[in-house]
JSON list of N, CA and C in Angstrom, two decimals:
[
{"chain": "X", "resi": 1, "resn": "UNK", "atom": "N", "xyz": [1.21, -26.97, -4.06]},
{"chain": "X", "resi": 1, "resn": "UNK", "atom": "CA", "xyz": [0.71, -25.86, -3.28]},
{"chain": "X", "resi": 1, "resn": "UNK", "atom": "C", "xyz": [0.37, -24.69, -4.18]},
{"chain": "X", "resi": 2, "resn": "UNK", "atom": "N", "xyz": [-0.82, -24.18, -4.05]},
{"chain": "X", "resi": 2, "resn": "UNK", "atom": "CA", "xyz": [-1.15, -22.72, -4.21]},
{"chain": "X", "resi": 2, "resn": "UNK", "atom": "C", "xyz": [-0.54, -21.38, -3.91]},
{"chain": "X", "resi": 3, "resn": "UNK", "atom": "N", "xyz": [-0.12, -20.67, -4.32]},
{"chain": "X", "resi": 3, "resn": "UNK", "atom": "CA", "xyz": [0.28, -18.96, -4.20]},
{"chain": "X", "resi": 3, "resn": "UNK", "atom": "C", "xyz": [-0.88, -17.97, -4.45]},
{"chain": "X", "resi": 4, "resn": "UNK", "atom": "N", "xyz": [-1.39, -17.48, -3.17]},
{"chain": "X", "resi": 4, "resn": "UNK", "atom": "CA", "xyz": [-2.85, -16.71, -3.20]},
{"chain": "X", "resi": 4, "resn": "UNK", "atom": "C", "xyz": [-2.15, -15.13, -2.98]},
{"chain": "X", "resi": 5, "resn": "UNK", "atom": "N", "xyz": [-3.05, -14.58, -3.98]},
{"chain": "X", "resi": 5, "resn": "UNK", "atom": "CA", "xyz": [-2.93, -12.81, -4.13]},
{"chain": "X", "resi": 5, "resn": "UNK", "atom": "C", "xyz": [-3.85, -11.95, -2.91]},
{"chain": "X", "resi": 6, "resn": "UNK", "atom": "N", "xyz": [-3.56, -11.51, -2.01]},
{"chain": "X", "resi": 6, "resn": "UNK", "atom": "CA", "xyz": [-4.12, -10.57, -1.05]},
{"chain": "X", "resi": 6, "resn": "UNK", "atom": "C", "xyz": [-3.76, -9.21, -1.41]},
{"chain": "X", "resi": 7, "resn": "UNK", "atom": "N", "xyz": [-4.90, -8.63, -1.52]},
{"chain": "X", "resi": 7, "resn": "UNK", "atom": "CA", "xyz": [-5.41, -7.02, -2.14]},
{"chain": "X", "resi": 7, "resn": "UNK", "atom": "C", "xyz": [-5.78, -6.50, -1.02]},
{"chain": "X", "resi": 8, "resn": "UNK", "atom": "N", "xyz": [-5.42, -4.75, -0.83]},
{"chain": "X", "resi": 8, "resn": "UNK", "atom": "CA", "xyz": [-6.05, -3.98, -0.02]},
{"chain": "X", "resi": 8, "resn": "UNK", "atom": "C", "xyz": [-5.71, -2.65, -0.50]},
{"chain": "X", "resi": 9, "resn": "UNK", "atom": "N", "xyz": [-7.04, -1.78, 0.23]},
{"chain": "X", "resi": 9, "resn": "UNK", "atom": "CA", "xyz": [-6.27, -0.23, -0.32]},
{"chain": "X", "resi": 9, "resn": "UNK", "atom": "C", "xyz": [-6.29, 0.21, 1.10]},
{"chain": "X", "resi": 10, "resn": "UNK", "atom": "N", "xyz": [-5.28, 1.21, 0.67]},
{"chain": "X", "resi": 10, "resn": "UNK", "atom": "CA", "xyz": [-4.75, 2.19, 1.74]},
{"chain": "X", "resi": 10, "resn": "UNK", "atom": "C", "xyz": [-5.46, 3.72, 1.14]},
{"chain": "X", "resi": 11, "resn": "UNK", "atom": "N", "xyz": [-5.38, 4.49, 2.34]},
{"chain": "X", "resi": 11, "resn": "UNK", "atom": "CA", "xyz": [-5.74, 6.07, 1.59]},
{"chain": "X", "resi": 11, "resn": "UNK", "atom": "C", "xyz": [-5.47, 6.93, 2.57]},
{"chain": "X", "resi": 12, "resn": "UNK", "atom": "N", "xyz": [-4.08, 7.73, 2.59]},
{"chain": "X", "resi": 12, "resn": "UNK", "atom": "CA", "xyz": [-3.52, 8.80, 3.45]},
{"chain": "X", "resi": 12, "resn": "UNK", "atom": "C", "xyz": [-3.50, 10.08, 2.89]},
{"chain": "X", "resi": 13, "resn": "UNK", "atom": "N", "xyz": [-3.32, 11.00, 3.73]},
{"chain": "X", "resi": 13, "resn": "UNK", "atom": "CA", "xyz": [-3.01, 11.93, 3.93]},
{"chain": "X", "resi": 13, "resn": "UNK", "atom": "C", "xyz": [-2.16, 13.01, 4.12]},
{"chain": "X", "resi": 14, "resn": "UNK", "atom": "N", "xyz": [-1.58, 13.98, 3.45]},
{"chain": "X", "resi": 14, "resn": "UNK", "atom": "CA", "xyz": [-0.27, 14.79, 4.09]},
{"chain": "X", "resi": 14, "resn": "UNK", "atom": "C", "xyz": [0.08, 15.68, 3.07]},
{"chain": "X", "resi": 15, "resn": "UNK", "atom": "N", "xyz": [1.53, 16.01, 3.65]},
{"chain": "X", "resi": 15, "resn": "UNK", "atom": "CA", "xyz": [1.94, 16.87, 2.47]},
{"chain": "X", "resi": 15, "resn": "UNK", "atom": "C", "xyz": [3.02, 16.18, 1.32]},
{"chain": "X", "resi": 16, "resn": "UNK", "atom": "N", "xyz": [3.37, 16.39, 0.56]},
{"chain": "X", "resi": 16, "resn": "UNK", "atom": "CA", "xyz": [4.43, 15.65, -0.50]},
{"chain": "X", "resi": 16, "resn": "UNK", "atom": "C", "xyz": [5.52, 15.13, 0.32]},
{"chain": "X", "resi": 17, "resn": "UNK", "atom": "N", "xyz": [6.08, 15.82, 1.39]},
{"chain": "X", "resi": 17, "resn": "UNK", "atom": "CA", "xyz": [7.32, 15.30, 1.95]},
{"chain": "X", "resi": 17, "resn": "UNK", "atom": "C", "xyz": [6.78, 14.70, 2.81]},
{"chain": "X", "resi": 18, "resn": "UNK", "atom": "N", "xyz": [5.70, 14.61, 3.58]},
{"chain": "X", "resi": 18, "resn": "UNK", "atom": "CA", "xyz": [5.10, 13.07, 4.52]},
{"chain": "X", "resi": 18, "resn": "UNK", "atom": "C", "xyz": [4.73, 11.83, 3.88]},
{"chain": "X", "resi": 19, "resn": "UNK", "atom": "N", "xyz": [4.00, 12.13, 2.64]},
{"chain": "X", "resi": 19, "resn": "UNK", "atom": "CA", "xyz": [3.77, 11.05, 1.81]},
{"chain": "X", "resi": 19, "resn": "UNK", "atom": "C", "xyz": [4.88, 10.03, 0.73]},
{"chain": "X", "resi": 20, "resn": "UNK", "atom": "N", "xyz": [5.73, 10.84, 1.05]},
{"chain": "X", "resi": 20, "resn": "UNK", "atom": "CA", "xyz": [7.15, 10.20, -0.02]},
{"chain": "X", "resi": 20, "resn": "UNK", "atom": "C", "xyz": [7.81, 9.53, 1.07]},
{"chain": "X", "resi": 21, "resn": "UNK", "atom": "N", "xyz": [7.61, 9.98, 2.41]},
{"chain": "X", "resi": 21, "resn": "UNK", "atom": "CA", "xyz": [8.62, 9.33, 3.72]},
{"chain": "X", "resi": 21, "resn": "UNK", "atom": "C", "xyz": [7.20, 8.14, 4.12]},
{"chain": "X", "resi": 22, "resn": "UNK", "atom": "N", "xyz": [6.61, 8.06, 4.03]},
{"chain": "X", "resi": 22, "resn": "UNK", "atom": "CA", "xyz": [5.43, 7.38, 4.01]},
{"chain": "X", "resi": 22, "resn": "UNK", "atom": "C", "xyz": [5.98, 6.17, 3.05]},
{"chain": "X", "resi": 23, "resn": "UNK", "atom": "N", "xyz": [6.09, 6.36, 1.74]},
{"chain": "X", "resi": 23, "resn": "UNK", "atom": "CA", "xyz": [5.94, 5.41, 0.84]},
{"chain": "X", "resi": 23, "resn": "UNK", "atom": "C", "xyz": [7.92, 4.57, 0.98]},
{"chain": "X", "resi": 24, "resn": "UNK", "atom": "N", "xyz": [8.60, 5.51, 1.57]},
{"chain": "X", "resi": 24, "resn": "UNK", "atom": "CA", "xyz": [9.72, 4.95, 1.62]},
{"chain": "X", "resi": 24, "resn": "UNK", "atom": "C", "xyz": [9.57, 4.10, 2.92]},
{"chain": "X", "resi": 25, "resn": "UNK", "atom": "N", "xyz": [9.22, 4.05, 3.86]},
{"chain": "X", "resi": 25, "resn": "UNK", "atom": "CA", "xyz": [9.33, 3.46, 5.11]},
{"chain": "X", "resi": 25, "resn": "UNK", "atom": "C", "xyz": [8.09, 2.10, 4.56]},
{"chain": "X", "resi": 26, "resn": "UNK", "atom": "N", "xyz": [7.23, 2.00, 3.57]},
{"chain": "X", "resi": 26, "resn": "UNK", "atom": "CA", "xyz": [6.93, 0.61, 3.01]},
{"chain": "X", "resi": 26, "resn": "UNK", "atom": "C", "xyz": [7.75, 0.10, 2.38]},
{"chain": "X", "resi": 27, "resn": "UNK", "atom": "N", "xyz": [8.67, 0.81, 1.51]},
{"chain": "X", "resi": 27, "resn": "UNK", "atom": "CA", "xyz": [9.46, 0.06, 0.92]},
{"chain": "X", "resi": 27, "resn": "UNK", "atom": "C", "xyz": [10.42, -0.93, 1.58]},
{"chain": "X", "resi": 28, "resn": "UNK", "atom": "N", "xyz": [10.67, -0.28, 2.71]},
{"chain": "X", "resi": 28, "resn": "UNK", "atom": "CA", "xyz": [11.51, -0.54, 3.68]},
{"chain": "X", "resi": 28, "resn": "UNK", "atom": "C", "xyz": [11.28, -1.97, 4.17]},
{"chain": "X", "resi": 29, "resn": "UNK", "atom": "N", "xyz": [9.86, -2.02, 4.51]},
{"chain": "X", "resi": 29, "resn": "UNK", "atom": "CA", "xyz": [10.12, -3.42, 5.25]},
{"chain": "X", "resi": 29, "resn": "UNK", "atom": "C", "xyz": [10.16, -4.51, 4.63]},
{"chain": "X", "resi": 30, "resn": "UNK", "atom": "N", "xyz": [10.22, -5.37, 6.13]},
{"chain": "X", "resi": 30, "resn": "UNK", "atom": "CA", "xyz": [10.78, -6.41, 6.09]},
{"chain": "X", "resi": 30, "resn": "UNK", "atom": "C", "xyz": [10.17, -7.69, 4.46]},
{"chain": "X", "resi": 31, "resn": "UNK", "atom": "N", "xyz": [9.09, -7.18, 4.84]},
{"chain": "X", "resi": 31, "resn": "UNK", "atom": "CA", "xyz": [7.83, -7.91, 3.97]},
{"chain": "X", "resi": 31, "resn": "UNK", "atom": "C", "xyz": [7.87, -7.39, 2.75]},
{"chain": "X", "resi": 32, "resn": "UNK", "atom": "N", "xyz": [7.52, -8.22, 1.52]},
{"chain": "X", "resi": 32, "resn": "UNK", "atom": "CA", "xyz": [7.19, -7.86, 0.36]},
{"chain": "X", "resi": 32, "resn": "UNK", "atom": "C", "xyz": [6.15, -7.33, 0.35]},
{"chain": "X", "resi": 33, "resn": "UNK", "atom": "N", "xyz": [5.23, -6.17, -0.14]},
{"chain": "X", "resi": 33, "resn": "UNK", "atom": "CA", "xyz": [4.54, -5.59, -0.54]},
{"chain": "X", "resi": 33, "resn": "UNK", "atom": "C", "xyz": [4.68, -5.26, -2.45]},
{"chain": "X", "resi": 34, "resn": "UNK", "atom": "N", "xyz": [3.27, -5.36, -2.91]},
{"chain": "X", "resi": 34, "resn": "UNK", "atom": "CA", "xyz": [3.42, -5.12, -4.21]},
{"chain": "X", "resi": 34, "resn": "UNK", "atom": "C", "xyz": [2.07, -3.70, -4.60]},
{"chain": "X", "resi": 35, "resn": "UNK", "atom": "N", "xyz": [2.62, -2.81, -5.42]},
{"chain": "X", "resi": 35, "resn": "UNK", "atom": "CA", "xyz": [2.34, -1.96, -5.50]},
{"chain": "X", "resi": 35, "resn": "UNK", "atom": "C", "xyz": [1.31, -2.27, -6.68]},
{"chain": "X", "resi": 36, "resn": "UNK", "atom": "N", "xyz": [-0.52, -2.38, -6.84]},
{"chain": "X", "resi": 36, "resn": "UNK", "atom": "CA", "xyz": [-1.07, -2.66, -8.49]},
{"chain": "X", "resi": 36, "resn": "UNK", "atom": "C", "xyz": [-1.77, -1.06, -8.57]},
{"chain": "X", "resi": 37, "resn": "UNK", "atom": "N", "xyz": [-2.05, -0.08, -7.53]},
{"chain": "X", "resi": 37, "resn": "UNK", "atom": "CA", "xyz": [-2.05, 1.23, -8.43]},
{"chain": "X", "resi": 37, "resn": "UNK", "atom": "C", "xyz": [-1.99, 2.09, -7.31]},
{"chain": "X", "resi": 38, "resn": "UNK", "atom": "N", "xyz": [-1.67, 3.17, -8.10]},
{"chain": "X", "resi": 38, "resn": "UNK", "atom": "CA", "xyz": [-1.36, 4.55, -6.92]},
{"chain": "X", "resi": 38, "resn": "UNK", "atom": "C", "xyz": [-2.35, 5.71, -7.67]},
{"chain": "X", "resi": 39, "resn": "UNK", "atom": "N", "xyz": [-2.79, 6.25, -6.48]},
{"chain": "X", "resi": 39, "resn": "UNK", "atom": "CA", "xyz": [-3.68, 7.78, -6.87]},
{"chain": "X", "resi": 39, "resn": "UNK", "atom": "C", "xyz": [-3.29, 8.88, -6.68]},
{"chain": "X", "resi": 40, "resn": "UNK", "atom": "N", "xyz": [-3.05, 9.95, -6.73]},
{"chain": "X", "resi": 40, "resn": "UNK", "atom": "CA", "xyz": [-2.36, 11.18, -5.85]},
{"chain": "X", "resi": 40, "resn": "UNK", "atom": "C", "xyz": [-3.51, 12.31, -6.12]},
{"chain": "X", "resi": 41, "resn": "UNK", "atom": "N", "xyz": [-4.41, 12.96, -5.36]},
{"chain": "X", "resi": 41, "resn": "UNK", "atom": "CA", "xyz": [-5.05, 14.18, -5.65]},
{"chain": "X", "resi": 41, "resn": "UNK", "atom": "C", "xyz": [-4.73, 15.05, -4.84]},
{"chain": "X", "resi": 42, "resn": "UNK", "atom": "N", "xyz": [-4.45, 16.25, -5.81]},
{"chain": "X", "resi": 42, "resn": "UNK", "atom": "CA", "xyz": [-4.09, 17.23, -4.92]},
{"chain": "X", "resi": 42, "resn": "UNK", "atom": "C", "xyz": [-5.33, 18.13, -5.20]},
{"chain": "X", "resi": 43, "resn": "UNK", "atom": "N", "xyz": [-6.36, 18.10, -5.07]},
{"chain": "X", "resi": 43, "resn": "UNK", "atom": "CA", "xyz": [-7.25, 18.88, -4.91]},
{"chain": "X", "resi": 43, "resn": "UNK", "atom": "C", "xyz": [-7.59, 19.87, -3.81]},
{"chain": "X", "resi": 44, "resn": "UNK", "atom": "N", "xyz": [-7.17, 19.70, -3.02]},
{"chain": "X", "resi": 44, "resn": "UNK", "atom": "CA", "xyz": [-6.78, 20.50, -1.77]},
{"chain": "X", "resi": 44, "resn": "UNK", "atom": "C", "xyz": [-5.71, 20.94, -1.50]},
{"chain": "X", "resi": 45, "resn": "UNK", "atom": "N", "xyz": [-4.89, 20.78, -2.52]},
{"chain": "X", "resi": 45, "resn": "UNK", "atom": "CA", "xyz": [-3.42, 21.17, -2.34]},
{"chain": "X", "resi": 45, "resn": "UNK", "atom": "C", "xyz": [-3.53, 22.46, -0.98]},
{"chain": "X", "resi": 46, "resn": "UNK", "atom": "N", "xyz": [-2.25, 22.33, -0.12]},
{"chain": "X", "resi": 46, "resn": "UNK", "atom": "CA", "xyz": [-1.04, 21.27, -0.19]},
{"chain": "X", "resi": 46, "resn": "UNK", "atom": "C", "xyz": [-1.14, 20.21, 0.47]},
{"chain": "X", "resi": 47, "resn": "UNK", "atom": "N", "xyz": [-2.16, 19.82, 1.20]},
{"chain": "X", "resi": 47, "resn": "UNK", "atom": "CA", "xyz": [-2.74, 19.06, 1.62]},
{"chain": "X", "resi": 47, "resn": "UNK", "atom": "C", "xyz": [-2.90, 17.60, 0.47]},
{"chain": "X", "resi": 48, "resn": "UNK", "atom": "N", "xyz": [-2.36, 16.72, 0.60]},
{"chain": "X", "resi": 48, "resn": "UNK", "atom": "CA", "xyz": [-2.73, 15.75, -0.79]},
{"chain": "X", "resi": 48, "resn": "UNK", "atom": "C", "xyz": [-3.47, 14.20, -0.05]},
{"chain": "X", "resi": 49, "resn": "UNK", "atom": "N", "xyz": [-3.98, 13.32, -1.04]},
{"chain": "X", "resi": 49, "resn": "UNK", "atom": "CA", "xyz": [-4.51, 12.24, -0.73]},
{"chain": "X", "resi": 49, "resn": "UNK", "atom": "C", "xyz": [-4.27, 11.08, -1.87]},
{"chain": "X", "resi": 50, "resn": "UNK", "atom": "N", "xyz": [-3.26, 10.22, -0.84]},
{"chain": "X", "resi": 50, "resn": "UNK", "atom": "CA", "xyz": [-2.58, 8.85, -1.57]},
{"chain": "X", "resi": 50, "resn": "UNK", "atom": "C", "xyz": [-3.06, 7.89, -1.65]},
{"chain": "X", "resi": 51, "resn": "UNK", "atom": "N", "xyz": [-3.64, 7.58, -2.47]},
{"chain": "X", "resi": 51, "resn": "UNK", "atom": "CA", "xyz": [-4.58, 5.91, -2.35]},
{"chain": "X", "resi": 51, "resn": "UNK", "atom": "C", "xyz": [-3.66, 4.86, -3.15]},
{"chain": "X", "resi": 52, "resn": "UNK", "atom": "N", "xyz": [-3.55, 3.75, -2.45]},
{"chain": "X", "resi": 52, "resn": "UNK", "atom": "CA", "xyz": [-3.04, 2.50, -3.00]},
{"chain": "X", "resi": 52, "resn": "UNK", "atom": "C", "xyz": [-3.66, 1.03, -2.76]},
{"chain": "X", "resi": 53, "resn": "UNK", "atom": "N", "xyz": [-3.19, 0.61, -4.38]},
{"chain": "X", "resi": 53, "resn": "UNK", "atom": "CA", "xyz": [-3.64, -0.90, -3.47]},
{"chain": "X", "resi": 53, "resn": "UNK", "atom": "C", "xyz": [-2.36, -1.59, -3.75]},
{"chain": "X", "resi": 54, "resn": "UNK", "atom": "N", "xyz": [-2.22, -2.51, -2.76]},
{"chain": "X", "resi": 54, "resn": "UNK", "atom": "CA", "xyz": [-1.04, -2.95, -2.51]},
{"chain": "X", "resi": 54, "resn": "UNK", "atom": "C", "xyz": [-1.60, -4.78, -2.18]},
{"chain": "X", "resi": 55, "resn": "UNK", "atom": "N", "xyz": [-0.19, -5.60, -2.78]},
{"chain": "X", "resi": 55, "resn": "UNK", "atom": "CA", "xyz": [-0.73, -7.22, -2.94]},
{"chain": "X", "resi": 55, "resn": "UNK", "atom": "C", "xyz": [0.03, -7.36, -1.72]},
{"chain": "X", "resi": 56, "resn": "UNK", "atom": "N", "xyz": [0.20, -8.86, -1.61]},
{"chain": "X", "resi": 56, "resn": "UNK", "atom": "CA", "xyz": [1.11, -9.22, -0.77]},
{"chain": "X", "resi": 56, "resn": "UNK", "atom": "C", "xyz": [0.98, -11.16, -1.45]},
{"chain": "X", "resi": 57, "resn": "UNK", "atom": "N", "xyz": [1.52, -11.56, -1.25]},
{"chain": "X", "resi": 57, "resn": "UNK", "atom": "CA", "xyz": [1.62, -13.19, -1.84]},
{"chain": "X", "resi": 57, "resn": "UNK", "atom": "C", "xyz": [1.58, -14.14, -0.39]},
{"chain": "X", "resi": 58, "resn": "UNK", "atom": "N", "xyz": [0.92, -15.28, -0.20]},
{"chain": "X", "resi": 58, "resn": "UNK", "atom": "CA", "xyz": [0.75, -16.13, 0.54]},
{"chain": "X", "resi": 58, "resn": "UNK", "atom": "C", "xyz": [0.27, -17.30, 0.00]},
{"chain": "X", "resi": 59, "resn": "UNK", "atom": "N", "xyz": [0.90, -18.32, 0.94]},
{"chain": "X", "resi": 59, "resn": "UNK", "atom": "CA", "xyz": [0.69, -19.64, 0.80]},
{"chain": "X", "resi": 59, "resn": "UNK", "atom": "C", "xyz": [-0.55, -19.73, 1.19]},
{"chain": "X", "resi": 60, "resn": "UNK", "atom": "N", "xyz": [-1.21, -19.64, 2.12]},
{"chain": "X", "resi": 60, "resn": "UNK", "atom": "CA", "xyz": [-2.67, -19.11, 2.96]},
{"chain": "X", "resi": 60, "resn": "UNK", "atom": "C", "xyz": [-3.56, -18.50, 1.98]},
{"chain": "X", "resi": 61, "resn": "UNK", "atom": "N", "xyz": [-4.96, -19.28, 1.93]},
{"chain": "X", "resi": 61, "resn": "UNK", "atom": "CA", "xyz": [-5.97, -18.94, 1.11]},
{"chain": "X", "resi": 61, "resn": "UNK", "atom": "C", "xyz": [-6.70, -17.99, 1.76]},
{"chain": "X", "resi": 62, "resn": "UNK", "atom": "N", "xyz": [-6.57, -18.06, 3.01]},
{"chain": "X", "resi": 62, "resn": "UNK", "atom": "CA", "xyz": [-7.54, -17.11, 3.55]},
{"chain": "X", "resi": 62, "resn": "UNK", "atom": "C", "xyz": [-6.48, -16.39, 4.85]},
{"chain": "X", "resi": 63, "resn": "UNK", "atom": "N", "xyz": [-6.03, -15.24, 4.27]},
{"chain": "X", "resi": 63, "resn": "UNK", "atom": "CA", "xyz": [-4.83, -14.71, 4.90]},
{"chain": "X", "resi": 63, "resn": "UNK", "atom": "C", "xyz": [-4.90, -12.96, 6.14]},
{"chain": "X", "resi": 64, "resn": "UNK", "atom": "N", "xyz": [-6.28, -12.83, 5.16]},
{"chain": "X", "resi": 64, "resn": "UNK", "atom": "CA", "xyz": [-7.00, -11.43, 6.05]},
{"chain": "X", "resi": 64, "resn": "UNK", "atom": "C", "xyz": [-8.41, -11.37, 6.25]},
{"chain": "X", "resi": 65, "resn": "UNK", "atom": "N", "xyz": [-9.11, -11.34, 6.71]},
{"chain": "X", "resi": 65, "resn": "UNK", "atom": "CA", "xyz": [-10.22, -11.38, 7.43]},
{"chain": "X", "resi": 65, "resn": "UNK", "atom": "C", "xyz": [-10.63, -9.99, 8.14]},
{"chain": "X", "resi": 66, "resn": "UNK", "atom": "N", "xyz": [-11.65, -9.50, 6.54]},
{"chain": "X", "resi": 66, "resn": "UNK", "atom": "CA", "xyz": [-12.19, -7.92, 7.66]},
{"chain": "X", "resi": 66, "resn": "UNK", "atom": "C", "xyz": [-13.23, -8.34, 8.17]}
]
């Protein structure tokens, strides 16, 4: 059997203490999630914008479907 890599990005919004309770409540679950990069701009501070892409591992070749 095969082990297939599923990629996606995420991109939120908030302030430092929404986005850290954000990133803890992924950690959290149940599911493995894998973290391959994180962005943080605060160009608008305090207002910030979190981009990630995040894996996930499956037996399933074709596991998400946009």
């Amino acid at each position: 059997r095969s082990i297939y890599q599923h990629s996606f990005e995420v991109s939120v919004e908030g302030s430092y203490t929404e986005l850290y309770a954000y990133l803890s409540r992924l950690e959290a679950l149940p599911w493995q999630l894998f973290w391959g990069k994180v962005t943080l701009d605060a160009g608008a501070y305090p207002k910030l914008r979190l981009t990630l892409t995040l894996h996930t591992l499956s037996l399933n070749k074709v596991w998400l479907v946009v």
